[in-house]
Amino acid sequence: MPRYSRMFTLPGRGFVGWRPLTLWAGAALIGFVALFLGKGAAFVFHFFTRMTADYPWWPFVSLPAGGILLTWFMARVGAGTEGSGIQQAVAAMQVAESPAKVGWFVNLRLAGAKFIALLMGTASGFVVGLEGPTVQIGASILYTFRHFLPQDNAILRRQLVMAGGAAGIAAAFSAPLAGLMFAFEELGRHVSPRGTARTSIAVVLSGTMAYAVSNRVNYFGQVHLTQRPTLYVLGILCLITLAGALVGGAFSWLAIRTDKWMPRKMLFFRMHHPYIFVVICGVLVGICGLAAPVFGSGVEVTRHLLHGDMAVEWYYLPLKLVALLLTNLTGIPGGIFAPSLSLGAGVGSWFLPLAGAQWQGEILAVGMVAVLSAATRAPLTAAFIMIEMTNGHAMVLEMLAASMLAAQSARYFHVRFYHDLAQRALHMMPDLPESDHRPFWGGLFGKRP
């Protein structure tokens, strides 16, 4: 163990005594950081919407300028800042035998950079969610806490990354059970059964902390199911599920398999002229925003749709999909969970005329869970996110059935979004020593060593 961290090491043998408290203290800290990030993102996006309302040309300034600044920032900080952040946590789990390799993907320096970059992207108007970055931020925070423990081995490192990443999801959505499902669906493939109880407690603690501090408000309010669906409505829900699987699967395929549909000249241009490419994408996102409310994660639009406070045109869905794909192609830091839920609400809105307004909440909720499940191939996570975010416990069966069917249908696209990105990140990682003697606090700016 590095000399600088021995004086901070907590006493005791085994992972007992004060050490679980260290893990849980880190999880509580993740809850506060995620809540602060969410409040900051809401504040800067409110500023963006006010500017756009007063000056309709504002997105054509903020998006290109913000894209240029973010591209420079990511180049300055280095690899690990791009994209969602979940793929970095997944990659870190696969190289847990080497502390240096884990530290390449999760560390406080990247956590700070991700925090800043997400706020910049949200303020610019790009289609980004905060849940992916909170996974990397949470994994980075809890992984750093290993310096306060007397033992440091691959099993412990995997547990810390898993618990921190899942705590980030739980805190971002104030959904502890969804965080647990995410831990075992996306991150738990490389973790032994040992320590799962401590991991589960940490995840629940982080989500509960964020839920309590946010005044116990559900993410999307409450969606009430006044009556059980008829056979006719169940048939419509099946169609929505299949449509959501098509949209979610198509997005993940387009985002991952760019070599299959983008011309070689365009791929070359994106690689060698990133600043011009991000400006073009920013302008195109701005054009999409002229016709439909596609900016940002889409949380506010989705909330209003769920409760019947607003309606969107049929072209909201394709424009939101294009804007999300353009944002993803730039590599700008941001998650896809909330944007996928917004896409799902758009899918459900297409089928509302077939069922009637009394089924609006359930129809949109099924579309949301279907798109998210298909895009991430994590059906339990998608189902529990929707159940907890809408307090929709009366829709448990519908949510589980829709998420399972959508995930199975999306298999035909042969894409696992985060795991494919994780393999790409591992392939691009340079050769690193097995040990890591650098100070864990690092620096926020500057090139990666």
Coordinates of C-alpha atoms in Angstrom, one line a residue, residues 42-441:
A42 CA -31.6 21.6 -13.5
F43 CA -30.3 25.1 -12.8
V44 CA -28.2 25.5 -15.9
F45 CA -30.8 23.9 -18.2
H46 CA -33.4 26.3 -16.8
F47 CA -31.0 29.1 -17.8
F48 CA -30.8 27.5 -21.3
T49 CA -34.6 27.3 -21.7
R50 CA -35.1 30.9 -20.6
M51 CA -32.5 32.1 -23.0
T52 CA -34.1 30.0 -25.8
A53 CA -37.5 31.4 -25.0
D54 CA -36.3 35.0 -25.1
Y55 CA -33.9 34.5 -28.0
P56 CA -34.8 31.7 -30.4
W57 CA -31.4 31.9 -32.0
W58 CA -29.7 31.1 -28.7
P59 CA -29.2 27.3 -29.4
F60 CA -27.3 28.1 -32.6
V61 CA -24.8 29.9 -30.4
S62 CA -24.7 27.7 -27.3
L63 CA -24.6 24.4 -29.0
P64 CA -21.6 25.0 -31.3
A65 CA -19.7 27.1 -28.7
G66 CA -20.4 24.6 -26.0
G67 CA -19.4 21.7 -28.2
I68 CA -16.1 23.3 -29.1
L69 CA -15.4 24.0 -25.4
L70 CA -16.3 20.5 -24.4
T71 CA -14.2 19.0 -27.2
W72 CA -11.2 21.0 -26.0
F73 CA -11.9 20.1 -22.4
M74 CA -12.1 16.4 -23.1
A75 CA -8.8 16.6 -25.1
R76 CA -7.2 18.5 -22.2
V77 CA -8.3 16.1 -19.5
G78 CA -7.8 13.0 -21.6
A79 CA -9.4 9.6 -22.2
G80 CA -12.1 8.6 -19.8
T81 CA -14.2 11.8 -19.9
E82 CA -16.1 10.9 -23.1
G83 CA -19.5 9.3 -23.3
S84 CA -21.8 8.1 -20.6
G85 CA -19.4 6.9 -17.9
I86 CA -21.0 3.5 -17.4
Q87 CA -18.7 1.9 -20.0
Q88 CA -15.7 3.1 -17.9
A89 CA -17.1 1.5 -14.8
V90 CA -17.7 -1.8 -16.7
A91 CA -14.2 -1.7 -18.1
A92 CA -12.7 -1.0 -14.7
M93 CA -14.4 -4.2 -13.4
Q94 CA -12.7 -6.2 -16.0
V95 CA -9.2 -5.1 -15.2
A96 CA -9.5 -5.1 -11.4
E97 CA -6.3 -7.2 -11.0
S98 CA -4.3 -4.0 -11.8
P99 CA -4.9 -0.9 -9.6
A100 CA -3.2 1.3 -12.3
K101 CA -5.6 0.0 -15.0
V102 CA -8.7 0.5 -12.8
G103 CA -7.4 4.0 -12.0
W104 CA -7.3 4.7 -15.7
F105 CA -11.1 4.6 -15.8
V106 CA -12.2 5.7 -12.4
N107 CA -10.4 8.3 -10.3
L108 CA -11.2 11.6 -8.7
R109 CA -9.7 13.6 -11.5
L110 CA -12.1 12.0 -14.0
A111 CA -15.0 12.4 -11.6
G112 CA -14.4 16.1 -11.3
A113 CA -14.0 16.5 -15.0
K114 CA -17.2 14.5 -15.7
F115 CA -19.1 16.7 -13.2
I116 CA -18.0 19.9 -15.0
A117 CA -18.5 18.5 -18.5
L118 CA -22.0 17.3 -17.8
L119 CA -23.0 20.8 -16.6
M120 CA -21.4 22.3 -19.6
G121 CA -23.2 20.0 -22.0
T122 CA -26.6 20.5 -20.2
A123 CA -26.1 24.3 -20.3
S124 CA -25.4 24.1 -24.0
G125 CA -28.6 22.2 -24.8
F126 CA -27.2 18.9 -25.8
V127 CA -29.3 15.7 -25.3
V128 CA -27.6 14.3 -22.2
G129 CA -28.7 12.7 -19.0
L130 CA -26.9 12.8 -15.6
E131 CA -27.3 9.1 -14.7
G132 CA -24.3 7.8 -16.7
P133 CA -21.8 10.3 -15.4
T134 CA -23.0 9.6 -11.8
V135 CA -22.0 6.0 -12.3
Q136 CA -18.4 6.9 -13.1
I137 CA -18.4 9.6 -10.4
G138 CA -19.8 7.2 -7.8
A139 CA -17.3 4.5 -8.8
S140 CA -14.4 7.0 -8.7
I141 CA -15.4 8.2 -5.2
L142 CA -15.9 4.8 -3.7
Y143 CA -12.8 3.4 -5.4
T144 CA -10.7 6.2 -3.8
F145 CA -11.9 5.0 -0.4
R146 CA -9.8 1.9 -0.8
H147 CA -6.9 4.0 0.4
F148 CA -8.5 4.0 3.9
L149 CA -8.6 0.2 4.1
P150 CA -5.7 -2.1 5.1
Q151 CA -6.3 -4.5 2.3
D152 CA -6.2 -3.9 -1.5
N153 CA -7.0 -6.8 -3.8
A154 CA -9.0 -7.5 -7.0
I155 CA -12.1 -8.6 -5.1
L156 CA -12.2 -5.4 -3.0
R157 CA -11.6 -3.2 -6.1
R158 CA -14.4 -4.9 -8.0
Q159 CA -16.8 -4.5 -5.0
L160 CA -15.9 -0.8 -4.6
V161 CA -16.4 0.0 -8.3
M162 CA -19.6 -2.0 -8.4
A163 CA -21.1 -0.4 -5.2
G164 CA -20.0 3.1 -6.3
G165 CA -21.4 2.8 -9.8
A166 CA -24.7 1.3 -8.6
A167 CA -25.0 3.9 -5.9
G168 CA -24.6 6.6 -8.6
I169 CA -27.6 5.2 -10.4
A170 CA -29.6 4.9 -7.2
A171 CA -28.8 8.4 -6.2
A172 CA -29.4 9.9 -9.7
F173 CA -32.9 8.6 -9.9
S174 CA -33.6 8.4 -6.1
A175 CA -34.3 4.7 -6.9
P176 CA -32.5 2.3 -4.5
L177 CA -34.0 -0.9 -5.9
A178 CA -33.1 0.2 -9.5
G179 CA -29.5 0.7 -8.3
L180 CA -29.4 -2.8 -6.9
M181 CA -30.7 -4.2 -10.2
F182 CA -28.2 -2.2 -12.1
A183 CA -25.4 -3.5 -9.9
F184 CA -26.1 -7.1 -10.6
E185 CA -27.2 -6.8 -14.3
E186 CA -24.5 -4.5 -15.6
L187 CA -21.7 -4.5 -13.1
G188 CA -22.1 -7.8 -11.2
R189 CA -20.8 -10.1 -13.9
H190 CA -17.3 -9.9 -12.6
V191 CA -18.0 -9.8 -8.8
S192 CA -17.9 -12.9 -6.6
P193 CA -20.9 -13.4 -4.2
R194 CA -18.7 -12.3 -1.3
G195 CA -19.5 -8.8 -0.1
T196 CA -22.8 -8.5 -1.9
A197 CA -24.6 -7.7 1.3
R198 CA -22.3 -4.8 2.0
T199 CA -22.6 -3.6 -1.6
S200 CA -26.4 -3.8 -1.4
I201 CA -26.5 -1.8 1.8
A202 CA -24.3 0.9 0.2
V203 CA -26.4 1.2 -2.9
V204 CA -29.7 1.4 -0.9
L205 CA -28.1 3.9 1.5
S206 CA -27.0 6.2 -1.4
G207 CA -30.4 6.1 -3.1
T208 CA -32.3 6.6 0.1
M209 CA -30.0 9.5 1.1
A210 CA -30.8 11.3 -2.2
Y211 CA -34.5 10.5 -1.9
A212 CA -34.7 11.9 1.6
V213 CA -32.7 15.1 0.9
S214 CA -34.8 15.8 -2.2
N215 CA -37.9 16.0 0.0
R216 CA -39.1 12.5 -1.0
V217 CA -40.3 13.6 -4.4
N218 CA -40.6 11.0 -7.1
Y219 CA -38.6 11.7 -10.3
F220 CA -41.7 11.7 -12.5
G221 CA -44.3 12.3 -9.8
Q222 CA -47.0 9.5 -9.4
V223 CA -48.7 7.6 -12.1
H224 CA -51.9 6.0 -10.8
L225 CA -53.5 3.0 -12.4
T226 CA -57.3 3.4 -11.9
Q227 CA -58.3 0.1 -13.5
R228 CA -56.9 -3.1 -14.8
P229 CA -56.2 -3.1 -18.6
T230 CA -58.6 -4.9 -20.9
L231 CA -57.5 -7.4 -23.5
Y232 CA -57.7 -4.6 -26.1
V233 CA -55.5 -2.4 -24.0
L234 CA -53.1 -5.2 -23.4
G235 CA -52.8 -5.7 -27.1
I236 CA -51.9 -2.1 -27.6
L237 CA -49.3 -2.4 -24.8
C238 CA -47.7 -5.3 -26.6
L239 CA -47.5 -3.2 -29.8
I240 CA -45.9 -0.3 -27.8
T241 CA -43.4 -2.7 -26.3
L242 CA -42.3 -4.0 -29.8
A243 CA -42.2 -0.4 -31.1
G244 CA -40.1 0.6 -28.1
A245 CA -37.8 -2.3 -28.6
L246 CA -37.3 -1.3 -32.3
V247 CA -36.5 2.3 -31.3
G248 CA -34.2 1.4 -28.4
G249 CA -32.4 -1.3 -30.3
A250 CA -32.0 0.9 -33.4
F251 CA -30.5 3.7 -31.4
S252 CA -28.0 1.4 -29.7
W253 CA -27.0 -0.2 -33.1
L254 CA -26.6 3.3 -34.7
A255 CA -24.5 4.5 -31.8
I256 CA -22.2 1.5 -31.7
R257 CA -22.0 0.3 -35.3
T258 CA -21.1 3.6 -36.9
D259 CA -18.8 1.7 -39.2
K260 CA -21.8 -0.1 -40.7
W261 CA -23.8 3.0 -41.8
M262 CA -21.5 6.1 -41.7
P263 CA -19.5 6.7 -44.9
R264 CA -15.7 6.3 -44.4
K265 CA -15.1 9.9 -45.3
M266 CA -17.5 11.0 -42.5
L267 CA -15.7 8.7 -40.0
F268 CA -12.4 10.1 -41.2
F269 CA -13.7 13.6 -40.9
R270 CA -15.0 13.0 -37.3
M271 CA -11.7 11.7 -36.2
H272 CA -9.4 14.3 -37.8
H273 CA -11.7 17.4 -37.5
P274 CA -13.5 17.0 -34.2
Y275 CA -14.1 20.7 -33.7
I276 CA -15.8 21.1 -37.0
F277 CA -17.8 17.9 -36.5
V278 CA -19.1 19.0 -33.1
V279 CA -20.2 22.3 -34.6
I280 CA -22.1 20.6 -37.4
C281 CA -23.8 18.3 -34.9
G282 CA -24.6 21.2 -32.6
V283 CA -26.3 23.1 -35.5
L284 CA -28.3 20.0 -36.5
V285 CA -29.5 19.5 -32.9
G286 CA -30.5 23.2 -32.9
I287 CA -32.5 22.7 -36.1
C288 CA -34.3 19.7 -34.5
G289 CA -35.1 21.9 -31.5
L290 CA -36.8 24.4 -33.7
A291 CA -39.6 22.0 -34.4
A292 CA -39.8 20.0 -31.1
P293 CA -38.7 20.2 -27.5
V294 CA -35.7 17.9 -27.9
F295 CA -33.1 19.8 -25.9
G296 CA -31.7 18.4 -22.7
S297 CA -32.5 15.0 -21.1
G298 CA -36.2 15.5 -21.7
V299 CA -37.2 15.0 -18.1
E300 CA -39.6 17.9 -17.9
V301 CA -41.3 17.0 -21.2
T302 CA -41.7 13.4 -20.1
R303 CA -43.1 14.5 -16.7
H304 CA -45.7 16.7 -18.4
L305 CA -46.6 14.0 -20.9
L306 CA -47.1 11.4 -18.2
H307 CA -49.6 13.6 -16.3
G308 CA -51.4 14.9 -19.4
D309 CA -50.2 18.5 -19.0
M310 CA -48.9 18.7 -22.6
A311 CA -49.0 16.9 -25.9
V312 CA -46.3 16.5 -28.6
E313 CA -46.5 16.1 -32.3
W314 CA -45.8 12.8 -34.1
Y315 CA -42.4 14.1 -35.2
Y316 CA -41.2 14.6 -31.6
L317 CA -39.9 11.0 -31.5
P318 CA -37.8 11.0 -34.7
L319 CA -36.4 14.4 -33.9
K320 CA -35.5 13.4 -30.4
L321 CA -33.9 10.2 -31.7
V322 CA -31.8 12.2 -34.2
A323 CA -30.7 14.8 -31.6
L324 CA -29.7 12.0 -29.1
L325 CA -27.8 10.2 -31.8
L326 CA -26.0 13.4 -32.9
T327 CA -25.0 14.2 -29.3
N328 CA -23.8 10.6 -28.8
L329 CA -21.6 10.8 -32.0
T330 CA -19.8 13.8 -30.6
G331 CA -18.7 11.8 -27.5
I332 CA -19.9 14.6 -25.2
P333 CA -20.2 13.4 -21.6
G334 CA -23.8 12.5 -20.8
G335 CA -26.0 9.5 -20.1
I336 CA -28.7 7.9 -22.2
F337 CA -31.1 6.7 -19.5
A338 CA -33.3 9.8 -19.2
P339 CA -33.2 10.6 -23.0
S340 CA -34.2 7.0 -23.7
L341 CA -37.2 7.4 -21.3
S342 CA -38.1 10.5 -23.2
L343 CA -37.9 8.6 -26.5
G344 CA -40.2 6.0 -24.9
A345 CA -42.7 8.6 -24.0
G346 CA -42.7 9.7 -27.6
V347 CA -43.3 6.1 -28.7
G348 CA -46.3 5.8 -26.3
S349 CA -47.7 9.1 -27.6
W350 CA -48.1 7.6 -31.1
F351 CA -50.5 5.0 -29.6
L352 CA -52.6 7.2 -27.4
P353 CA -55.4 7.7 -29.9
L354 CA -56.0 4.0 -30.0
A355 CA -56.7 3.7 -26.2
G356 CA -57.9 7.0 -24.9
A357 CA -56.7 9.5 -22.3
Q358 CA -57.6 7.3 -19.3
W359 CA -54.7 5.0 -20.2
Q360 CA -52.2 7.8 -20.9
G361 CA -49.9 7.2 -17.9
E362 CA -49.7 3.4 -18.4
I363 CA -49.2 3.6 -22.2
L364 CA -46.4 6.1 -21.9
A365 CA -44.8 4.2 -19.0
V366 CA -44.7 1.0 -21.0
G367 CA -43.1 2.8 -24.0
M368 CA -40.5 4.3 -21.7
V369 CA -39.5 1.0 -20.0
A370 CA -39.4 -0.7 -23.4
V371 CA -37.0 1.8 -25.1
L372 CA -34.7 1.9 -22.0
S373 CA -34.7 -1.9 -21.7
A374 CA -33.9 -2.4 -25.4
A375 CA -31.2 0.3 -25.5
T376 CA -29.4 -1.0 -22.4
R377 CA -30.4 -4.7 -22.5
A378 CA -30.9 -4.4 -18.7
P379 CA -34.6 -5.3 -18.3
L380 CA -34.8 -5.4 -14.5
T381 CA -33.0 -2.1 -14.1
A382 CA -35.4 -0.5 -16.6
A383 CA -38.5 -1.9 -14.9
F384 CA -37.5 -0.9 -11.4
I385 CA -36.4 2.6 -12.5
M386 CA -39.9 3.2 -13.9
I387 CA -41.6 1.6 -10.9
E388 CA -39.7 3.8 -8.4
M389 CA -39.6 7.0 -10.5
T390 CA -43.4 7.0 -11.0
N391 CA -44.4 5.2 -7.7
G392 CA -46.1 2.9 -10.1
H393 CA -46.3 -0.2 -7.9
A394 CA -49.7 -1.1 -9.4
M395 CA -48.0 -1.5 -12.8
V396 CA -45.3 -4.0 -11.7
L397 CA -46.5 -6.9 -13.9
E398 CA -46.8 -4.6 -17.0
M399 CA -43.4 -3.1 -16.4
L400 CA -41.6 -6.4 -15.9
A401 CA -43.3 -8.0 -18.9
A402 CA -42.6 -5.1 -21.2
S403 CA -39.0 -4.8 -20.2
M404 CA -38.3 -8.5 -20.6
L405 CA -40.0 -8.6 -24.0
A406 CA -38.2 -5.5 -25.2
A407 CA -34.8 -6.8 -24.1
Q408 CA -35.3 -10.1 -25.8
S409 CA -36.5 -8.4 -29.0
A410 CA -33.5 -6.1 -29.0
R411 CA -31.1 -9.1 -29.1
Y412 CA -31.6 -9.2 -32.8
F413 CA -29.6 -6.0 -33.1
H414 CA -26.6 -7.9 -31.7
V415 CA -25.5 -4.9 -29.6
R416 CA -24.8 -4.6 -25.9
F417 CA -24.4 -0.9 -25.5
Y418 CA -22.2 -0.4 -22.5
H419 CA -20.3 -3.7 -22.8
D420 CA -19.4 -2.9 -26.4
L421 CA -18.2 0.5 -25.5
A422 CA -16.3 -1.0 -22.6
Q423 CA -14.4 -3.3 -24.9
R424 CA -13.6 -0.3 -27.1
A425 CA -12.2 1.6 -24.1
L426 CA -10.1 -1.4 -23.1
H427 CA -8.7 -1.7 -26.6
M428 CA -7.7 1.9 -26.6
M429 CA -6.1 1.8 -23.1
P430 CA -2.3 2.1 -23.2
D431 CA 0.1 -0.3 -21.5
L432 CA 0.2 0.5 -17.8
P433 CA 2.1 -1.0 -14.9
E434 CA 0.4 -3.4 -12.5
S435 CA 0.9 -1.2 -9.5
D436 CA -0.1 2.4 -9.0
H437 CA 1.9 4.7 -6.7
R438 CA 0.4 8.0 -7.8
P439 CA -1.3 10.1 -5.2
F440 CA -5.0 9.3 -5.2
W441 CA -6.2 12.9 -5.3

